Amino acid sequence: MIRQPFKARTSEELVALLGAVATAVLAVIIIATLYFGREILIPIAMAILLSFVLAPLVGLLQRIRVPRAIAVVSVVILAFGLIFAMGSLLASQLTQLAGDLPRYQSTISEKIQSFRDTTAGRGTLERASGMLKDLSKELDKPKDAESSLAPSLVPSLKAPAPLSPVPVEVRQPDPGALESLRALISPLLHPLATTGIIIIFVIFILLQREDLRNRLIRLAGSYDLQRTTAALDDAAARLSRLFLIQLLLNGTFGLVIGIGLWLIGIPSAILWGILAAVLRFVPYIGAVIAAAFPLALAVAVDPSWSMLLWTLALFLVVEPVVGHVIEPMVYGHSTGLSPVAVVASATFWTALWGPIGLVLATPLTVCLVVLGRHVERLEFLDVMFGDRPALSPPEIFYQRMLAGDPTEAAEKAEEFLKERSLSSYYDEVALKGLQLAQADSERGALDQERLAKIKDAVAEFATDLSEQDDRPPPKVSATTDAEATSAVESVAEDAPYGNLPVLGKSELLPEWQSEHPVLCVAGRSLIDEAAATMLGQLSTAHGLKARVEPAEALSTANIFRLETTGVMIVCLVYLDANAPAHMRYAVRRLRRKLPQATIILGCWMKDIDVGGLERLRDGARADLVAASLGEAVKLCIELARPDQQSDIAPKPEQLSATTAA
């Protein structure tokens, strides 16, 4: 057997492999540290989140000339005083509820019995259960009879009665005062120690906030102090405002739920209100969990079903109002996290830190996402967990064309067209997506098969949008001068080439009323052909029917067979600026074939300036040049309209000069 020669890895591949291994090892180390160090990390995380909530209050006291140390200590004492008061209130409510639970057992039994009585007759399951019980009794009868007759038949074999054991009782000596004190204090040591650590960290974080910020700037990158400082200040302000608003909203939610349950008559309404406020920090399922306990208690307390229905109605009304009306008005429609990230983060932090991790999952992930949006080295956090699109619209368009799936791209385009025009979509999204494809083609990342797939997908995409016109979407009528000005500016932004009209056949000159007055020809590649297809569809949408020809039509053998009947404009499309000689020869061949037509050179390269466009036009000896699809369509419309002919059409002497050249 002949062994294949071993392919040596390049230095770049080895560096990439080592980087991936190092990242994986670092991730494992971080997760292990979070799990095994949770006794210390949980208090630190809670302290950081509390510092975000308390920082605005400290800043408020400092603005009224209260010294920083006094402001920090006062705010921390007030905050933890409220927390301890709520804890004691919860303990008293739990004690009262535990004492009342035995009284509710009879109510539950009566409801179960009444539920059974309301069913008409015995159900199938009950009949099957009764049958199995009867069968079991019949099977057990012989065994019982045999055991009852055995002593009378064989009296001599009766075993002697066993001796009864002597009970032994071990008594512990009465614990002394120290043992009683230890038994009382030991369950409280861990919560008190955790609370003490949180208090200390909160105080030091609030006191040393600027120093911690400077150290974070040094870790994140001190090469651009102004940008990093502004980013971190903005992140801290956003997080403080977000967490403070969440605390106020959830506290208000718990207060409304508690008052509502008290009015309904649910026992320990304060307990369920506080629990609802805390559990609402848990995304999606927090309110459901908070509602389960009062609903179960309503079933146990009320002999009828009215209390259950009122409790269910309370949660069904309050939660949607807070979640879908008040929250979007206060801080937007979301916390900046994608739904998948919320569920994943809740699962991750719960697995690491238990129930506390479930409550802290969303705030911790929000912190990571905000840092990822402002710190360049942590950008991957925003990509993984943020709600902003991971790919830009041009990248999505290019990716869908690569995958041969123009349907999804057409759906995205239709969403875009609800607010913008078709020409804006082609120039800002589709054309930029083809420019990405051109860049990949130039570096050899696309073979001919992939290029053909992109070209075919763009053709199908243009067919899907063939029913769309290029009129800007209607704007809402303005009621004030400011709104009217804003509407005018938005229309101007949407239509940078003016509101291009859709020409009817009667508006065209006689020579322009042919079947295809516009001919779109690809310059060199299949990507150029895809861009020409989009130009043809956009031109047709404006009343100038266009035909598209591939790059092979410009060859010496094919140029003479090119159908040119009724063609008035030829748009020669290039997305590659590295072929000025090819442009010149292509224009020369088209000039010989179509001496009466106007040749527009469409140079749609990325980051090309006006001077570069003019140099390409001069070098190719074209009549006009366009930097985008919208500009090319505008030139075609101006050439086709009689009132615009004299302004834009090339002069006869210029046309004869370029033809001779």
XYZ file of C-alpha atoms in Angstrom, residues 43-551:
509
model
C -21.383 37.190 46.678
C -19.081 39.134 44.339
C -21.582 38.923 41.467
C -24.437 40.027 43.707
C -22.291 42.856 45.037
C -21.490 44.074 41.500
C -25.158 44.046 40.522
C -26.161 45.841 43.719
C -23.458 48.434 43.082
C -25.011 49.157 39.670
C -28.381 49.697 41.380
C -27.015 51.814 44.231
C -24.537 53.908 42.204
C -27.175 56.458 41.024
C -28.313 56.989 44.638
C -24.728 57.561 45.759
C -24.234 60.009 42.898
C -27.410 61.847 43.920
C -26.154 62.291 47.486
C -22.761 63.444 46.238
C -24.398 66.095 44.074
C -25.937 67.632 47.196
C -22.449 67.859 48.774
C -22.583 64.721 50.948
C -19.072 63.231 51.359
C -18.535 60.095 49.314
C -17.797 57.771 52.239
C -20.879 58.911 54.156
C -23.042 58.651 51.037
C -21.839 55.101 50.312
C -22.277 53.851 53.874
C -25.702 55.493 54.217
C -27.024 54.018 50.959
C -25.660 50.538 51.759
C -27.152 50.578 55.279
C -30.515 51.719 53.917
C -30.504 49.069 51.162
C -29.575 46.159 53.402
C -31.942 47.401 56.093
C -34.751 47.060 53.577
C -33.479 43.621 52.561
C -33.364 42.408 56.185
C -36.833 43.820 56.828
C -38.187 41.941 53.840
C -36.432 38.787 55.038
C -37.963 38.979 58.484
C -41.367 39.648 56.942
C -40.956 36.605 54.701
C -40.005 34.443 57.695
C -43.061 35.513 59.663
C -45.326 34.912 56.670
C -43.865 31.445 56.115
C -44.343 30.564 59.787
C -47.964 31.662 59.700
C -48.601 29.743 56.459
C -47.038 26.556 57.870
C -49.345 26.745 60.885
C -52.450 27.209 58.723
C -51.777 24.446 56.198
C -53.415 21.579 58.188
C -56.709 23.510 58.189
C -56.859 23.397 54.386
C -56.687 19.598 54.083
C -60.427 19.095 54.556
C -61.224 21.693 51.856
C -59.007 19.891 49.351
C -60.640 16.533 50.191
C -64.121 17.974 49.744
C -63.176 19.461 46.356
C -61.771 16.153 45.162
C -64.924 14.338 46.279
C -67.188 16.932 44.655
C -65.198 16.671 41.458
C -65.744 12.922 41.462
C -69.447 13.316 42.142
C -69.915 15.681 39.213
C -68.726 13.068 36.734
C -71.614 11.115 35.238
C -71.286 7.505 36.374
C -68.073 5.614 36.713
C -65.527 6.302 34.075
C -63.529 3.775 32.114
C -60.473 4.166 34.306
C -62.493 3.705 37.507
C -64.150 0.542 36.122
C -60.768 -0.845 35.112
C -59.369 -0.056 38.548
C -62.293 -1.804 40.264
C -61.896 -4.842 38.042
C -58.207 -5.130 38.889
C -58.961 -4.869 42.608
C -61.600 -7.655 42.411
C -59.229 -9.864 40.443
C -56.515 -9.328 43.018
C -58.864 -10.402 45.825
C -59.820 -13.607 43.980
C -56.169 -14.484 43.413
C -55.335 -13.944 47.074
C -58.214 -16.128 48.475
C -56.604 -19.662 48.188
C -53.469 -18.421 49.840
C -55.467 -17.022 52.747
C -57.521 -20.242 53.149
C -54.453 -22.459 53.123
C -52.758 -20.360 55.723
C -55.870 -20.468 57.962
C -56.208 -24.294 57.743
C -52.552 -25.131 58.270
C -52.514 -24.892 62.108
C -55.554 -27.249 62.519
C -54.202 -29.933 60.178
C -50.682 -30.120 61.653
C -50.949 -29.125 65.306
C -47.812 -30.991 66.340
C -45.556 -28.971 64.037
C -46.541 -25.623 65.494
C -43.410 -23.594 66.245
C -42.919 -22.157 69.721
C -43.718 -18.491 70.195
C -40.648 -16.260 69.878
C -39.327 -14.395 72.864
C -40.153 -10.676 72.903
C -37.019 -8.448 72.779
C -36.137 -6.177 75.634
C -36.277 -2.533 74.485
C -33.087 -0.501 74.967
C -33.217 3.301 75.034
C -30.118 5.498 74.774
C -30.472 8.923 76.348
C -28.126 11.790 75.535
C -27.167 14.089 78.349
C -28.854 17.468 78.327
C -26.831 19.904 76.174
C -25.250 22.740 77.962
C -25.654 26.400 77.208
C -22.781 26.462 74.681
C -24.130 23.478 72.754
C -27.585 25.058 72.550
C -26.057 28.319 71.339
C -24.013 26.490 68.707
C -27.076 24.585 67.462
C -28.929 27.890 67.193
C -26.182 29.827 65.423
C -24.705 27.193 63.064
C -27.566 27.317 60.488
C -27.208 31.107 60.389
C -23.429 31.270 59.962
C -23.320 30.691 56.179
C -26.072 33.198 55.250
C -24.609 35.794 57.612
C -21.095 35.260 56.217
C -22.386 35.581 52.642
C -24.288 38.735 53.523
C -21.221 40.197 55.199
C -19.074 39.516 52.131
C -21.690 41.169 49.903
C -21.841 44.263 52.121
C -18.057 44.631 52.175
C -17.735 44.241 48.419
C -20.565 46.679 47.710
C -18.956 49.326 49.926
C -15.511 48.944 48.371
C -16.868 48.831 44.807
C -18.789 52.064 45.363
C -15.824 53.720 47.093
C -13.227 52.617 44.518
C -15.397 52.861 41.405
C -12.987 55.109 39.449
C -9.961 53.001 40.349
C -11.736 49.809 39.244
C -12.763 51.541 36.022
C -9.142 52.525 35.305
C -7.944 48.988 35.892
C -10.621 47.656 33.563
C -9.531 50.185 30.938
C -5.978 48.922 31.248
C -7.134 45.331 30.782
C -9.433 46.203 27.891
C -6.825 48.316 26.104
C -5.245 51.649 26.969
C -4.197 52.512 23.397
C -7.350 54.616 22.956
C -8.164 56.062 26.366
C -10.828 58.455 25.147
C -12.835 55.807 23.342
C -12.473 53.159 26.041
C -13.354 55.593 28.841
C -16.446 56.836 27.016
C -17.514 53.253 26.281
C -17.174 52.094 29.874
C -18.895 55.180 31.271
C -21.756 54.651 28.836
C -21.956 50.949 29.705
C -21.988 51.668 33.442
C -24.708 54.314 33.043
C -26.850 52.032 30.869
C -26.518 49.081 33.241
C -27.287 51.207 36.297
C -30.390 52.624 34.660
C -31.489 49.211 33.377
C -31.115 47.397 36.707
C -32.671 50.225 38.703
C -35.677 50.334 36.350
C -35.986 46.546 36.468
C -35.915 46.657 40.263
C -38.608 49.339 40.364
C -40.813 47.579 37.806
C -40.524 44.169 39.439
C -41.089 45.715 42.860
C -44.199 47.453 41.544
C -45.342 44.175 39.997
C -44.930 42.410 43.337
C -46.740 45.220 45.156
C -49.715 45.079 42.778
C -49.846 41.279 43.014
C -49.651 41.386 46.814
C -52.437 43.962 47.113
C -54.574 42.065 44.621
C -54.117 38.756 46.453
C -54.945 40.448 49.754
C -58.169 41.824 48.300
C -59.034 38.404 46.904
C -58.415 36.822 50.295
C -55.362 34.644 49.632
C -53.483 33.959 52.913
C -49.923 35.348 53.258
C -50.442 37.809 50.405
C -47.273 39.719 51.365
C -45.223 36.537 50.917
C -46.578 35.916 47.428
C -46.097 39.550 46.418
C -42.418 39.514 47.428
C -41.954 36.140 45.736
C -43.546 37.480 42.533
C -41.182 40.482 42.540
C -38.115 38.255 42.984
C -39.138 35.567 40.505
C -39.911 38.123 37.819
C -36.155 38.532 37.377
C -36.282 35.008 35.932
C -37.082 35.384 32.207
C -40.189 33.867 30.649
C -41.089 31.428 33.431
C -40.636 33.605 36.518
C -44.170 35.004 36.530
C -45.602 31.526 35.865
C -43.749 30.067 38.853
C -44.848 32.996 41.014
C -48.488 32.413 40.035
C -48.409 28.665 40.753
C -48.204 29.032 44.564
C -51.165 31.413 45.059
C -53.250 29.362 42.622
C -52.590 26.165 44.564
C -53.384 27.939 47.820
C -56.628 29.336 46.364
C -57.749 25.785 45.596
C -57.007 24.746 49.198
C -58.586 27.744 50.927
C -61.844 28.432 49.085
C -64.515 25.675 49.038
C -65.765 27.147 45.758
C -63.736 27.972 42.651
C -64.189 31.747 42.612
C -60.922 32.546 44.440
C -58.969 30.451 41.941
C -60.541 32.266 38.998
C -59.919 35.713 40.507
C -56.265 34.848 41.218
C -55.753 33.538 37.690
C -57.357 36.677 36.233
C -55.084 38.876 38.363
C -51.890 37.350 36.935
C -53.278 37.196 33.398
C -53.982 40.933 33.490
C -51.031 42.348 35.449
C -48.189 40.425 33.777
C -49.073 41.327 30.133
C -49.649 44.959 31.098
C -46.245 45.216 32.801
C -44.379 43.085 30.254
C -45.862 44.348 26.979
C -46.994 47.894 27.778
C -44.996 49.444 30.615
C -41.589 47.844 29.965
C -41.398 48.861 26.272
C -42.374 52.416 27.247
C -39.692 52.603 29.949
C -36.583 50.954 28.494
C -37.450 49.515 25.092
C -38.820 46.256 23.868
C -36.060 44.045 25.245
C -33.017 43.915 27.476
C -30.706 43.552 24.473
C -30.542 39.747 24.675
C -31.719 37.275 22.088
C -34.388 34.786 23.286
C -32.040 31.850 22.740
C -29.346 33.614 24.776
C -31.800 34.205 27.633
C -32.736 30.520 27.815
C -29.122 29.371 27.395
C -27.827 31.772 30.049
C -30.568 30.727 32.490
C -29.642 27.061 31.968
C -25.911 27.757 32.267
C -26.033 29.875 35.426
C -28.579 27.580 37.092
C -26.341 24.573 36.475
C -23.386 26.450 37.974
C -24.924 28.365 40.862
C -28.343 26.808 41.499
C -31.475 28.896 42.153
C -29.431 32.043 42.756
C -27.903 31.575 39.319
C -31.388 31.421 37.809
C -32.249 34.810 39.314
C -28.894 36.352 38.365
C -28.743 34.864 34.845
C -30.323 37.760 32.936
C -28.507 40.613 34.781
C -25.147 38.867 34.435
C -25.666 38.185 30.733
C -26.766 41.789 30.159
C -23.491 42.926 31.746
C -21.513 40.694 29.398
C -23.412 41.877 26.309
C -22.971 45.566 27.167
C -19.251 45.043 27.677
C -19.097 43.169 24.383
C -20.684 46.119 22.550
C -18.149 48.597 23.900
C -14.916 46.617 24.396
C -13.358 45.382 21.185
C -11.743 42.308 22.702
C -15.090 41.171 24.119
C -17.092 41.704 20.932
C -17.762 37.975 20.645
C -20.059 38.251 23.691
C -22.343 40.656 21.837
C -22.325 38.391 18.788
C -23.206 35.309 20.854
C -25.800 36.727 23.249
C -26.979 40.088 21.875
C -30.231 40.653 20.018
C -28.623 42.619 17.199
C -28.292 40.715 13.901
C -25.068 38.746 13.718
C -24.767 39.500 9.980
C -25.389 42.786 8.231
C -28.082 42.895 5.492
C -25.463 42.741 2.674
C -23.799 39.775 4.379
C -27.166 38.014 4.758
C -27.906 38.631 1.061
C -24.504 37.281 -0.003
C -24.805 34.256 2.307
C -28.252 33.378 0.948
C -26.993 33.670 -2.627
C -24.074 31.397 -1.742
C -26.496 28.870 -0.275
C -28.720 29.056 -3.355
C -31.699 30.212 -1.262
C -33.088 33.428 -2.782
C -36.474 32.946 -1.093
C -35.283 34.067 2.331
C -33.440 37.002 0.732
C -36.689 38.006 -1.016
C -38.533 37.900 2.331
C -35.907 40.175 3.888
C -36.182 42.485 0.886
C -39.952 42.722 1.267
C -39.499 43.766 4.903
C -37.020 46.413 3.738
C -39.409 47.642 1.043
C -42.069 48.436 3.646
C -39.980 51.455 4.631
C -37.598 52.069 1.714
C -37.629 51.972 -2.082
C -36.483 49.172 -4.368
C -33.536 51.151 -5.754
C -32.366 51.827 -2.188
C -32.449 48.107 -1.443
C -30.490 47.234 -4.556
C -27.822 49.867 -3.886
C -27.517 49.505 -0.105
C -27.976 45.750 0.302
C -27.863 43.659 -2.858
C -25.042 45.526 -4.606
C -22.913 45.539 -1.458
C -23.551 41.819 -1.124
C -22.238 41.294 -4.662
C -19.213 43.417 -3.792
C -18.469 40.941 -0.986
C -18.719 38.146 -3.536
C -16.362 40.027 -5.848
C -13.820 40.390 -3.041
C -13.972 36.644 -2.344
C -13.620 35.922 -6.056
C -10.542 38.126 -6.361
C -8.787 36.264 -3.544
C -9.649 32.892 -5.093
C -12.245 31.772 -2.541
C -15.002 31.134 -5.122
C -14.803 28.553 -7.875
C -16.869 28.596 -11.064
C -19.549 26.344 -9.609
C -20.188 28.713 -6.704
C -20.125 31.717 -9.011
C -22.728 30.056 -11.231
C -24.883 29.315 -8.170
C -24.712 32.977 -7.106
C -25.661 34.131 -10.609
C -28.632 31.758 -10.804
C -29.797 32.691 -7.304
C -29.684 36.413 -8.140
C -31.718 35.779 -11.298
C -34.367 33.924 -9.289
C -34.284 36.650 -6.633
C -34.888 39.349 -9.265
C -37.796 37.306 -10.622
C -39.319 37.122 -7.128
C -39.187 40.934 -6.898
C -40.484 41.523 -10.422
C -43.890 42.631 -9.092
C -42.362 45.319 -6.844
C -42.327 48.903 -8.033
C -39.733 51.501 -7.116
C -41.983 54.081 -5.511
C -41.037 55.173 -1.989
C -43.452 53.837 0.646
C -46.184 56.262 1.727
C -45.320 58.396 4.718
C -47.660 59.184 7.590
C -49.138 62.659 7.240
C -47.373 65.155 9.483
C -49.284 67.275 11.946
C -46.517 69.734 12.825
C -43.804 71.612 10.944
C -41.094 69.528 12.629
C -42.753 66.287 11.555
C -43.151 67.598 8.014
C -39.457 68.521 7.861
C -38.506 65.096 9.175
C -40.729 63.412 6.574
C -39.113 65.417 3.763
C -35.637 64.503 5.014
C -36.554 60.812 5.220
C -37.899 60.853 1.647
C -34.720 62.573 0.456
C -32.615 59.971 2.217
C -34.658 57.138 0.735
C -34.477 58.516 -2.814
C -30.963 59.978 -3.234
C -31.461 60.256 -7.031
C -34.840 61.893 -6.727
C -38.229 60.279 -6.976
C -37.610 58.342 -10.168
C -40.809 58.062 -12.240
C -42.316 54.949 -13.775
C -42.552 55.740 -17.490
C -45.552 54.766 -19.550
C -45.271 53.891 -23.211
C -46.873 57.165 -24.238
C -44.168 59.143 -22.404
C -41.365 57.605 -24.464
C -39.979 58.768 -27.765
C -41.023 56.609 -30.743
C -37.597 55.024 -31.070
C -37.738 54.058 -27.358
C -40.984 52.138 -27.676
C -39.316 48.922 -28.817
C -39.535 45.650 -26.959
C -36.174 46.066 -25.157
C -34.708 49.582 -25.436
C -32.139 48.865 -22.712
C -29.429 46.230 -23.046
C -27.531 45.231 -19.865
C -24.273 43.434 -20.605
C -21.975 41.780 -18.056
C -18.368 42.940 -18.231
C -16.218 39.935 -17.397
C -17.533 37.581 -14.737
C -20.661 35.826 -13.541
C -20.882 38.352 -10.686
C -21.046 41.126 -13.276
C -23.881 39.201 -14.926
C -25.721 38.994 -11.594
C -25.388 42.772 -11.163
C -26.601 43.296 -14.738
C -29.645 41.142 -13.947
C -30.534 43.403 -11.018
C -30.101 46.485 -13.210
C -32.366 44.964 -15.857
C -35.093 44.228 -13.310
C -34.858 47.745 -11.820
C -34.954 49.361 -15.249
C -38.014 47.291 -16.190
C -39.703 48.380 -12.959
C -39.436 51.986 -14.227
C -41.022 51.263 -17.598
C -37.816 50.710 -19.619
C -37.782 47.032 -20.489
C -34.302 45.598 -20.433
C -32.577 42.480 -21.714
C -29.520 40.937 -20.033
C -26.615 39.379 -21.885
C -23.659 37.444 -20.375
C -20.018 38.412 -20.695
